[in-house]
Short mmCIF file of C-alpha atoms and ligand atoms in Angstrom, two decimals:
data_model
loop_
_atom_site.label_atom_id
_atom_site.label_comp_id
_atom_site.label_asym_id
_atom_site.label_seq_id
_atom_site.Cartn_x
_atom_site.Cartn_y
_atom_site.Cartn_z
CA MET A 131 -11.57 -22.84 -9.60
CA SER A 132 -12.96 -20.12 -11.85
CA ASP A 133 -15.47 -19.12 -9.18
CA THR A 134 -12.74 -17.95 -6.85
CA PRO A 135 -13.25 -14.25 -6.17
CA ARG A 136 -10.94 -11.90 -7.98
CA GLU A 137 -9.26 -9.02 -6.31
CA PRO A 138 -12.20 -7.02 -4.99
CA ALA A 139 -11.54 -4.09 -7.28
CA ALA A 140 -13.41 -5.83 -10.08
CA ARG A 141 -16.90 -5.22 -8.80
CA PRO A 142 -17.00 -1.52 -8.03
CA SER A 143 -15.22 -0.65 -11.24
CA ARG A 144 -17.78 -2.47 -13.33
CA ARG A 145 -20.73 -1.15 -11.37
CA ASP A 146 -19.38 2.36 -11.54
CA ALA A 147 -19.35 2.25 -15.34
CA GLU A 148 -23.11 2.39 -15.68
CA ASP A 149 -24.67 3.06 -12.31
CA PRO A 150 -24.98 6.70 -11.29
CA ARG A 151 -25.56 5.61 -7.70
CA ALA A 152 -22.29 3.72 -7.58
CA GLY A 153 -20.34 4.51 -4.51
CA ASP A 154 -23.45 5.32 -2.50
CA GLN A 155 -24.50 1.73 -2.05
CA GLY A 156 -23.17 0.38 1.16
CA ALA A 157 -20.35 2.84 1.01
CA PRO A 158 -18.42 3.40 4.19
CA SER A 159 -20.01 5.58 6.84
CA PRO A 160 -19.16 9.28 6.94
CA GLY A 161 -16.37 8.59 9.37
CA ASP A 162 -15.03 6.09 6.92
CA GLY A 163 -14.92 8.63 4.13
CA GLY A 164 -17.41 7.07 1.74
CA ASP A 165 -18.82 8.72 -1.36
CA HIS A 166 -22.16 10.17 -0.38
CA GLY A 167 -23.43 11.03 -3.77
CA THR A 168 -21.71 14.37 -3.96
CA GLY A 169 -21.29 13.79 -7.66
CA ARG A 170 -17.53 13.72 -7.72
CA ARG A 171 -16.55 12.28 -11.03
CA ASN A 172 -14.71 14.48 -13.42
CA PHE A 173 -13.84 17.82 -11.99
CA LEU A 174 -12.97 20.46 -14.53
CA ARG A 175 -9.77 22.23 -13.71
CA ALA A 176 -11.27 25.24 -15.51
CA GLY A 177 -13.72 25.55 -12.65
CA LEU A 178 -11.02 27.10 -10.54
CA GLY A 179 -9.24 30.35 -11.08
CA ALA A 180 -5.79 30.15 -12.58
CA ALA A 181 -4.26 30.79 -9.19
CA GLY A 182 -6.01 27.68 -7.93
CA GLY A 183 -6.22 28.99 -4.40
CA LEU A 184 -2.52 28.97 -3.76
CA VAL A 185 -1.54 32.14 -1.97
CA ALA A 186 1.86 33.66 -1.71
CA ALA A 187 3.62 32.95 1.55
CA THR A 188 3.36 36.50 2.81
CA THR A 189 1.96 35.80 6.26
CA GLY A 190 4.56 35.98 8.99
CA ALA A 191 5.00 32.91 11.16
CA GLY A 192 3.58 34.58 14.27
CA LYS A 193 0.58 35.84 12.40
CA ALA A 194 -0.05 32.41 10.93
CA ALA A 195 0.01 30.85 14.38
CA ALA A 196 -2.34 33.53 15.72
CA ALA A 197 -4.66 32.82 12.83
CA GLY A 198 -5.30 29.44 14.31
CA GLY A 199 -2.03 27.58 14.62
CA SER A 200 -2.71 26.43 18.16
CA GLY A 201 -6.45 26.06 17.84
CA ASN A 202 -7.19 26.97 21.48
CA SER A 203 -5.06 30.03 22.11
CA ALA A 204 -7.99 31.78 23.80
CA SER A 205 -8.58 29.01 26.37
CA ASN A 206 -6.88 28.36 29.69
CA ALA A 207 -5.48 25.01 28.51
CA ILE A 208 -1.94 25.99 29.40
CA THR A 209 -2.62 27.55 32.82
CA ASN A 210 -5.19 25.03 34.13
CA LEU A 211 -3.65 21.91 35.67
CA PRO A 212 -5.50 18.89 34.26
CA THR A 213 -6.40 15.87 36.43
CA TRP A 214 -3.65 13.67 35.02
CA THR A 215 -1.03 15.90 36.63
CA LYS A 216 -2.61 15.37 40.08
CA TYR A 217 -2.99 11.57 40.41
CA LEU A 218 -0.68 8.62 39.92
CA GLY A 219 -1.23 6.67 36.71
CA PRO A 220 -1.52 2.89 36.34
CA GLY A 221 1.68 0.97 37.08
CA VAL A 222 4.18 -0.34 34.59
CA GLU A 223 2.77 -3.86 34.62
CA ALA A 224 -0.72 -2.73 33.62
CA ARG A 225 -0.24 -3.40 29.92
CA PRO A 226 2.42 -6.02 29.12
CA TYR A 227 1.94 -5.43 25.39
CA GLY A 228 1.38 -1.74 24.73
CA GLN A 229 -1.46 -0.14 22.82
CA PRO A 230 -1.77 3.35 21.32
CA SER A 231 -3.40 6.09 23.39
CA LYS A 232 -7.19 5.74 23.70
CA PHE A 233 -7.40 9.10 21.92
CA GLU A 234 -5.97 7.39 18.83
CA ASP A 235 -8.50 4.57 18.77
CA SER A 236 -9.87 5.68 15.39
CA VAL A 237 -6.55 4.84 13.74
CA VAL A 238 -7.52 1.34 12.66
CA ARG A 239 -7.70 -0.88 9.60
CA ARG A 240 -11.06 -0.51 7.87
CA ASN A 241 -12.82 -2.44 5.18
CA VAL A 242 -15.36 -1.36 2.59
CA ASP A 243 -18.52 -3.43 2.96
CA TRP A 244 -19.39 -3.61 -0.71
CA LEU A 245 -15.89 -4.87 -1.52
CA THR A 246 -16.20 -7.72 0.95
CA ALA A 247 -17.44 -10.78 -0.92
CA THR A 248 -16.74 -13.02 2.06
CA LYS A 249 -14.72 -12.33 5.17
CA GLN A 250 -12.27 -15.05 4.16
CA SER A 251 -11.58 -13.61 0.74
CA SER A 252 -11.25 -9.99 1.53
CA VAL A 253 -9.17 -6.94 2.20
CA ASN A 254 -8.92 -4.16 4.71
CA PHE A 255 -6.99 -0.93 4.39
CA THR A 256 -4.10 0.75 6.21
CA PRO A 257 -5.07 4.14 7.76
CA ILE A 258 -2.26 5.91 5.89
CA TYR A 259 -3.83 9.33 6.53
CA ALA A 260 -2.81 9.05 10.20
CA LEU A 261 0.78 7.89 9.75
CA GLU A 262 4.05 9.82 9.77
CA GLY A 263 7.47 8.74 8.55
CA PHE A 264 7.58 5.69 6.31
CA VAL A 265 7.16 2.70 8.64
CA THR A 266 3.74 1.10 9.10
CA PRO A 267 3.03 -0.09 12.65
CA ASN A 268 2.44 -3.85 12.70
CA GLY A 269 -1.10 -3.70 14.09
CA ILE A 270 -2.46 -1.59 11.22
CA CYS A 271 -0.81 -3.17 8.16
CA PHE A 272 -3.63 -3.88 5.68
CA GLU A 273 -4.54 -7.55 5.20
CA ARG A 274 -5.45 -9.34 2.02
CA HIS A 275 -6.38 -13.00 2.27
CA HIS A 276 -7.94 -15.34 -0.28
CA GLY A 277 -8.73 -18.12 2.16
CA GLY A 278 -8.83 -16.47 5.57
CA ARG A 279 -5.94 -15.98 7.97
CA ALA A 280 -4.02 -19.19 8.68
CA ASP A 281 -3.05 -19.55 12.33
CA VAL A 282 0.09 -21.61 11.91
CA ASP A 283 1.92 -23.41 14.73
CA PRO A 284 5.58 -22.58 14.10
CA ALA A 285 6.72 -25.85 15.68
CA GLN A 286 4.84 -27.79 13.00
CA HIS A 287 5.59 -25.49 10.10
CA ARG A 288 8.20 -26.48 7.48
CA LEU A 289 9.70 -24.77 4.45
CA MET A 290 10.69 -27.06 1.57
CA VAL A 291 13.09 -26.18 -1.24
CA ASN A 292 12.73 -28.62 -4.13
CA GLY A 293 12.72 -28.96 -7.93
CA HIS A 294 15.81 -28.21 -10.01
CA VAL A 295 18.20 -28.19 -7.07
CA GLU A 296 21.15 -30.40 -6.13
CA ARG A 297 19.74 -31.12 -2.65
CA GLU A 298 16.03 -30.98 -1.76
CA LEU A 299 15.85 -29.44 1.71
CA VAL A 300 13.24 -29.02 4.44
CA PHE A 301 13.78 -26.26 7.01
CA THR A 302 12.22 -25.72 10.40
CA LEU A 303 11.84 -22.17 11.68
CA ASN A 304 14.73 -22.81 14.04
CA ASP A 305 16.92 -23.89 11.11
CA LEU A 306 16.21 -20.56 9.43
CA LEU A 307 16.83 -18.56 12.61
CA ARG A 308 20.40 -19.93 12.71
CA MET A 309 21.21 -18.97 9.10
CA PRO A 310 22.83 -15.70 7.93
CA GLN A 311 20.32 -12.89 8.39
CA ALA A 312 19.25 -9.77 6.47
CA SER A 313 17.06 -6.83 7.67
CA ARG A 314 15.61 -4.46 5.08
CA PHE A 315 12.71 -1.99 4.68
CA TYR A 316 10.32 -2.53 1.77
CA PHE A 317 6.85 -1.37 0.75
CA LEU A 318 4.20 -3.90 -0.19
CA GLU A 319 1.37 -2.72 -2.46
CA CYS A 320 -1.52 -4.89 -3.58
CA ALA A 321 -1.87 -4.87 -7.37
CA ALA A 322 -5.50 -3.80 -6.81
CA ASN A 323 -4.61 -0.71 -4.77
CA THR A 324 -6.51 2.25 -6.33
CA GLY A 325 -8.25 -0.31 -8.57
CA MET A 326 -11.66 1.07 -7.65
CA GLU A 327 -10.81 4.41 -9.26
CA TRP A 328 -10.44 3.33 -12.93
CA HIS A 329 -13.91 4.54 -13.96
CA GLY A 330 -13.99 7.76 -11.98
CA ALA A 331 -13.38 9.04 -8.47
CA GLN A 332 -15.04 6.52 -6.21
CA LEU A 333 -13.93 6.28 -2.58
CA ASN A 334 -13.72 9.41 -0.49
CA GLY A 335 -10.77 8.56 1.71
CA VAL A 336 -7.05 8.09 1.18
CA GLN A 337 -7.29 5.00 3.41
CA PHE A 338 -9.50 3.43 0.73
CA THR A 339 -7.99 4.84 -2.45
CA HIS A 340 -4.38 4.04 -1.47
CA GLY A 341 -4.44 1.96 1.73
CA MET A 342 -3.60 -1.49 0.29
CA LEU A 343 -0.08 -0.49 1.15
CA HIS A 344 2.36 -1.01 4.00
CA CYS A 345 6.05 -0.63 4.62
CA VAL A 346 7.93 -2.48 7.35
CA GLN A 347 11.40 -3.72 8.13
CA TYR A 348 11.69 -7.41 7.26
CA THR A 349 14.20 -9.72 8.88
CA GLY A 350 14.94 -13.16 7.50
CA VAL A 351 17.06 -15.20 5.11
CA THR A 352 17.68 -14.21 1.50
CA LEU A 353 16.71 -16.63 -1.27
CA ARG A 354 20.30 -16.33 -2.46
CA THR A 355 21.44 -17.90 0.83
CA LEU A 356 18.77 -20.63 0.72
CA PHE A 357 19.50 -21.55 -2.89
CA ARG A 358 23.24 -21.60 -2.26
CA GLU A 359 22.57 -24.20 0.39
CA ALA A 360 20.32 -26.26 -1.92
CA GLY A 361 22.53 -25.80 -5.01
CA LEU A 362 20.81 -24.67 -8.23
CA LYS A 363 20.88 -26.90 -11.31
CA GLU A 364 21.90 -25.39 -14.64
CA ASN A 365 18.38 -25.20 -16.08
CA ALA A 366 16.98 -23.40 -13.01
CA LYS A 367 15.08 -20.30 -14.25
CA TRP A 368 11.89 -19.85 -12.19
CA VAL A 369 10.76 -20.21 -8.60
CA LEU A 370 7.27 -21.31 -7.55
CA ALA A 371 6.24 -20.09 -4.08
CA GLU A 372 3.39 -21.85 -2.28
CA GLY A 373 1.46 -20.79 0.83
CA ALA A 374 0.20 -23.04 3.64
CA ASP A 375 -3.22 -21.33 3.85
CA ALA A 376 -6.53 -22.73 2.57
CA ALA A 377 -6.06 -20.73 -0.67
CA ALA A 378 -2.63 -22.35 -1.22
CA MET A 379 -1.60 -19.19 -3.01
CA THR A 380 1.07 -20.02 -5.62
CA ARG A 381 3.01 -17.60 -7.78
CA THR A 382 6.08 -17.85 -9.99
CA ILE A 383 9.03 -15.51 -9.73
CA PRO A 384 11.90 -15.29 -12.21
CA LEU A 385 15.08 -16.71 -10.70
CA ASP A 386 17.06 -13.52 -11.39
CA LYS A 387 14.68 -11.56 -9.18
CA ALA A 388 14.76 -14.28 -6.51
CA LEU A 389 18.55 -14.12 -6.36
CA ASP A 390 18.64 -10.32 -6.53
CA ASP A 391 16.73 -9.19 -3.43
CA CYS A 392 13.99 -11.66 -2.38
CA MET A 393 13.93 -13.07 1.12
CA VAL A 394 12.01 -15.37 3.42
CA ALA A 395 11.03 -13.16 6.36
CA TYR A 396 10.26 -14.31 9.90
CA ALA A 397 10.10 -10.85 11.48
CA GLN A 398 8.59 -7.44 10.73
CA ASN A 399 9.51 -4.25 12.55
CA GLY A 400 11.63 -6.12 15.05
CA GLU A 401 9.12 -8.72 16.22
CA ARG A 402 7.89 -11.96 14.68
CA LEU A 403 5.52 -11.58 11.72
CA ARG A 404 1.89 -10.99 12.60
CA PRO A 405 -0.47 -13.89 11.76
CA GLU A 406 -2.20 -11.55 9.29
CA GLN A 407 1.09 -11.04 7.48
CA GLY A 408 1.96 -14.76 7.18
CA TYR A 409 3.36 -15.91 10.53
CA PRO A 410 5.74 -17.64 10.80
CA LEU A 411 7.19 -17.18 7.26
CA ARG A 412 6.43 -14.96 4.29
CA LEU A 413 8.10 -14.34 0.98
CA VAL A 414 9.36 -10.79 0.37
CA VAL A 415 9.51 -9.78 -3.32
CA PRO A 416 10.63 -6.11 -3.21
CA GLY A 417 8.90 -3.75 -5.65
CA TYR A 418 6.69 -6.51 -7.09
CA GLU A 419 2.90 -6.76 -6.73
CA GLY A 420 1.67 -7.88 -3.32
CA ASN A 421 0.13 -11.18 -4.43
CA MET A 422 3.63 -12.55 -5.15
CA TRP A 423 4.61 -12.06 -1.49
CA VAL A 424 3.27 -15.48 -0.49
CA LYS A 425 2.29 -15.65 3.18
CA TRP A 426 2.54 -18.72 5.44
CA LEU A 427 5.22 -19.82 2.94
CA ARG A 428 5.73 -23.61 2.88
CA ARG A 429 7.51 -24.40 -0.39
CA LEU A 430 9.86 -22.95 -2.99
CA GLU A 431 10.09 -25.09 -6.09
CA VAL A 432 12.77 -24.27 -8.65
CA GLY A 433 11.71 -24.85 -12.27
CA ASP A 434 12.93 -24.29 -15.81
CA LYS A 435 9.80 -22.46 -17.07
CA PRO A 436 7.03 -20.27 -15.64
CA TYR A 437 4.28 -22.27 -13.96
CA HIS A 438 1.22 -20.27 -15.15
CA THR A 439 -0.69 -21.03 -11.96
CA ARG A 440 -4.30 -19.95 -11.83
CA TRP A 441 -3.20 -16.89 -9.83
CA GLU A 442 -1.29 -15.70 -12.88
CA THR A 443 -3.82 -16.73 -15.56
CA ALA A 444 -7.36 -16.46 -14.13
CA THR A 445 -6.34 -13.53 -11.93
CA TYR A 446 -3.66 -10.85 -11.80
CA THR A 447 -3.69 -10.18 -15.54
CA ASP A 448 -4.62 -6.74 -16.90
CA LEU A 449 -7.29 -6.51 -19.63
CA MET A 450 -6.16 -4.09 -22.35
CA PRO A 451 -8.36 -2.09 -24.78
CA SER A 452 -7.47 -4.59 -27.56
CA GLY A 453 -9.24 -7.32 -25.62
CA LYS A 454 -5.94 -9.05 -24.86
CA ALA A 455 -4.64 -9.24 -21.32
CA ARG A 456 -1.16 -8.44 -20.02
CA GLN A 457 0.38 -11.19 -17.91
CA PHE A 458 3.27 -11.10 -15.43
CA THR A 459 3.02 -7.37 -14.74
CA TRP A 460 5.15 -7.70 -11.66
CA VAL A 461 6.61 -4.28 -10.93
CA MET A 462 4.56 -1.75 -8.97
CA GLU A 463 5.26 1.38 -10.96
CA PRO A 464 5.99 4.77 -9.38
CA LYS A 465 3.09 6.23 -7.44
CA SER A 466 2.48 8.92 -4.84
CA VAL A 467 -0.40 10.34 -2.84
CA ILE A 468 -0.97 13.30 -0.55
CA THR A 469 -2.09 12.08 2.88
CA ASN A 470 -2.51 15.55 4.44
CA PRO A 471 -4.69 17.22 3.33
CA SER A 472 -6.98 14.38 2.31
CA PRO A 473 -10.65 13.53 2.91
CA GLU A 474 -9.75 12.24 6.40
CA MET A 475 -7.40 15.15 7.06
CA PRO A 476 -9.17 18.42 6.18
CA LEU A 477 -7.43 21.76 6.59
CA VAL A 478 -8.68 23.05 9.95
CA ASP A 479 -7.34 26.61 9.84
CA LYS A 480 -6.12 29.14 7.35
CA GLY A 481 -2.50 30.21 7.29
CA ARG A 482 0.45 27.90 7.78
CA GLN A 483 0.08 24.31 6.58
CA LEU A 484 2.32 21.29 6.15
CA LEU A 485 1.38 19.16 3.16
CA ARG A 486 2.65 15.60 3.44
CA GLY A 487 2.40 12.35 1.58
CA LEU A 488 3.99 9.11 0.45
CA ALA A 489 5.82 8.17 -2.75
CA TRP A 490 7.25 4.86 -3.88
CA SER A 491 8.60 2.98 -6.89
CA GLY A 492 9.01 -0.72 -7.55
CA HIS A 493 11.96 0.15 -9.79
CA GLY A 494 14.11 1.56 -6.99
CA LYS A 495 14.43 4.95 -5.35
CA VAL A 496 12.18 7.98 -5.51
CA LYS A 497 14.05 10.87 -7.15
CA ARG A 498 11.63 13.78 -6.89
CA VAL A 499 8.05 14.59 -5.92
CA ASP A 500 6.22 17.59 -7.40
CA ILE A 501 3.14 19.20 -5.90
CA SER A 502 0.43 21.09 -7.78
CA PHE A 503 -2.20 23.27 -6.12
CA ASP A 504 -4.05 24.00 -9.36
CA GLY A 505 -4.86 20.60 -10.81
CA GLY A 506 -1.58 20.02 -12.62
CA VAL A 507 -0.88 23.39 -14.27
CA ASN A 508 1.97 24.57 -12.04
CA TRP A 509 4.28 22.36 -9.98
CA ARG A 510 6.55 22.89 -6.96
CA THR A 511 9.14 20.43 -5.71
CA ALA A 512 8.50 18.83 -2.33
CA GLU A 513 11.15 17.96 0.25
CA LEU A 514 11.98 14.24 0.58
CA GLN A 515 12.56 13.12 4.17
CA ASP A 516 15.54 10.88 4.89
CA PRO A 517 16.07 8.04 4.42
CA VAL A 518 15.21 7.56 0.75
CA LEU A 519 15.56 3.80 0.30
CA PRO A 520 14.98 1.66 -2.81
CA ARG A 521 11.56 -0.05 -3.09
CA CYS A 522 10.51 1.59 0.14
CA LEU A 523 7.95 4.28 0.99
CA THR A 524 9.43 7.78 0.91
CA ARG A 525 7.85 10.60 2.92
CA PHE A 526 7.54 13.98 1.23
CA VAL A 527 6.53 17.28 2.82
CA LEU A 528 5.88 20.82 1.58
CA PRO A 529 5.01 23.87 3.72
CA PHE A 530 2.41 26.19 2.20
CA GLU A 531 0.02 28.98 3.11
CA TRP A 532 -3.73 28.68 2.62
CA ASN A 533 -6.12 31.62 2.46
CA GLY A 534 -9.31 29.61 2.26
CA GLU A 535 -9.65 29.38 -1.51
CA GLU A 536 -10.60 26.19 -3.31
CA MET A 537 -7.72 24.28 -4.84
CA LEU A 538 -6.95 21.00 -6.59
CA VAL A 539 -3.93 19.40 -4.95
CA GLN A 540 -1.92 16.68 -6.62
CA SER A 541 1.43 14.94 -6.17
CA ARG A 542 3.55 13.47 -8.96
CA VAL A 543 6.57 11.22 -8.37
CA ILE A 544 9.59 10.78 -10.60
CA ASP A 545 11.78 7.80 -9.78
CA GLU A 546 15.46 7.11 -10.39
CA THR A 547 14.67 5.61 -13.81
CA ASP A 548 13.04 8.99 -14.73
CA TYR A 549 9.60 7.41 -14.95
CA VAL A 550 7.00 10.16 -14.37
CA GLN A 551 3.75 9.21 -12.61
CA PRO A 552 0.94 9.47 -15.23
CA THR A 553 -2.37 11.31 -15.07
CA ILE A 554 -5.53 9.21 -15.14
CA THR A 555 -6.18 10.50 -18.68
CA GLU A 556 -2.77 9.24 -19.83
CA LEU A 557 -3.41 5.91 -18.14
CA HIS A 558 -6.83 5.58 -19.80
CA LYS A 559 -5.23 6.25 -23.20
CA ALA A 560 -2.59 3.58 -22.71
CA ARG A 561 -4.55 0.95 -20.83
CA GLY A 562 -8.28 1.62 -21.23
CA THR A 563 -10.47 1.35 -18.12
CA GLU A 564 -10.73 -2.40 -17.49
CA SER A 565 -7.27 -3.16 -16.15
CA ILE A 566 -8.39 -3.42 -12.51
CA TYR A 567 -4.77 -3.68 -11.37
CA HIS A 568 -1.80 -1.31 -11.51
CA ASN A 569 -3.60 2.02 -11.34
CA ASN A 570 -0.77 4.42 -10.45
CA ALA A 571 -2.46 7.61 -11.67
CA ILE A 572 -1.92 11.00 -10.06
CA GLN A 573 -4.53 11.50 -7.30
CA THR A 574 -6.45 14.78 -7.06
CA TRP A 575 -8.05 16.16 -3.89
CA LEU A 576 -10.43 19.08 -4.27
CA ILE A 577 -9.89 21.29 -1.21
CA LYS A 578 -13.06 23.28 -0.56
CA SER A 579 -13.27 26.66 1.13
CA THR A 580 -14.33 24.82 4.32
CA GLY A 581 -11.01 22.96 4.28
CA GLU A 582 -12.68 19.64 3.49
CA ALA A 583 -11.08 17.48 0.83
CA GLU A 584 -12.88 15.45 -1.81
CA ASN A 585 -11.69 12.77 -4.20
CA VAL A 586 -12.12 14.04 -7.79
CA HIS A 587 -10.79 13.20 -11.22
CA VAL A 588 -9.47 16.16 -13.16
CA ALA A 589 -10.49 16.05 -16.83
N1 LIG B 156 -0.35 -15.37 0.48
C1 LIG B 156 -1.19 -16.35 0.78
N2 LIG B 156 -0.69 -17.54 1.16
N3 LIG B 156 -2.53 -16.19 0.68
C2 LIG B 156 -3.07 -14.99 0.28
O1 LIG B 156 -4.30 -14.87 0.22
N4 LIG B 156 -2.63 -12.69 -0.51
C3 LIG B 156 -1.68 -11.96 -1.35
C4 LIG B 156 -0.30 -11.90 -0.69
N5 LIG B 156 0.09 -13.19 -0.19
C5 LIG B 156 -2.19 -13.92 -0.05
C6 LIG B 156 -0.80 -14.17 0.08
C7 LIG B 156 -2.08 -10.61 -1.71
S1 LIG B 156 -3.20 -10.45 -2.96
C8 LIG B 156 -1.48 -9.52 -1.17
S2 LIG B 156 -1.84 -7.96 -1.72
C9 LIG B 156 -0.54 -9.63 -0.04
O2 LIG B 156 -0.33 -10.97 0.37
C10 LIG B 156 -1.07 -8.84 1.13
O3 LIG B 156 -0.18 -8.89 2.20
P1 LIG B 156 -0.63 -8.42 3.65
O4 LIG B 156 -1.86 -9.19 4.01
O5 LIG B 156 0.53 -8.62 4.52
O6 LIG B 156 -0.99 -6.97 3.53
CO1 LIG B 157 -3.26 -8.25 -3.44
#
């Protein structure tokens, strides 16, 4: 089993360590935001003036709009009647299951070719640069499979609860649909999200640096309800979750966590789970690394000790500078990223801007998000959009004025436990560079005078 591919982050990180061309080889096409050898690596904050390009908000609103707010103020776009006002559109039955506007057809999941060992053991990324609010639409939730997507017939699917329980039970989907129900929003982040960035700025797109992330509303049955039905024996301490896919993904979860907020979900965002997300059943482990959220869930075995499956020994451990590896690093620690501006979302005009981004914490709620325009010297507090929910993505926004100067923009989250998101330098000091997983460092975008954004590491 040792030949099973690891999370894909392993390869680029290693290659990047020695190879000056890293990131150019097979990197995504320009539209995909790949690194095209622009030499981003460590960007010295000293390279920018102290002001860092942030200008005082002296421009009046009207002036800002005139400076380019509407983009086409000189055209006849408002007085000309376009064709779609003159002819009937297609009827209501034309598209029984709706699709986004054709003008949004670039908002899709994307993969990175050189991360794709095989199509069955691979990952694609959520286009988070294009999203608003905190909910990820079902069709663009990133996918991570170790054995391809299982297309499960719900009529044949069963969920078994066994081990240290009073009654071993087997549920059909219909059994679960008739049990008490819970609906809750949670983020899911792959442990390898941002894993390609340990050795230096690598991927020039927020979809690729931070897109192993989604946040949906799950509906299903809590493990507390299921285990009440099965009856837990006194020595019950751990839960093994097993998937029905070819990878038979198996992970252990401490019983306390299982009883606290875990659930077996059959729906996401109001409709049944997508096959990519584990249809018809997936485990939801709020705030914990994505690989524990077993898809196509078929069995929950209650045990008295951790199982040490190969997924928690051969993989999903973090190599430390001492040469030892951390195991069972479950919680996804506080992290944030600016989605606009970003490499996919350049600033198109001077004047009024609305910076926005996402923050999250596996510990609970986001408390505050700070924004720097000068690479971490000065910070301003962003506005958090309601609702701010525990273990859920939180949207932050900050209006600002831009006069066309270069700047280094960063976001930094502080969660309700007062954990402060670290810089990459702090993370390197604590964890070295070979961890692969759990890179929650502050992300820096260099905004150039053209408005384009580039992924850089600030030294
Ligand atoms: N469950 C099964 N059965 N098989 C898998 O390959 N991949 C895991 C997890 N659950 C996986 C699985 C990993 S590594 C992650 S990050 C998440 O599912 C990804 O969930 P998503 O595909 O819904 O984004
Ligand atoms: Co993962």
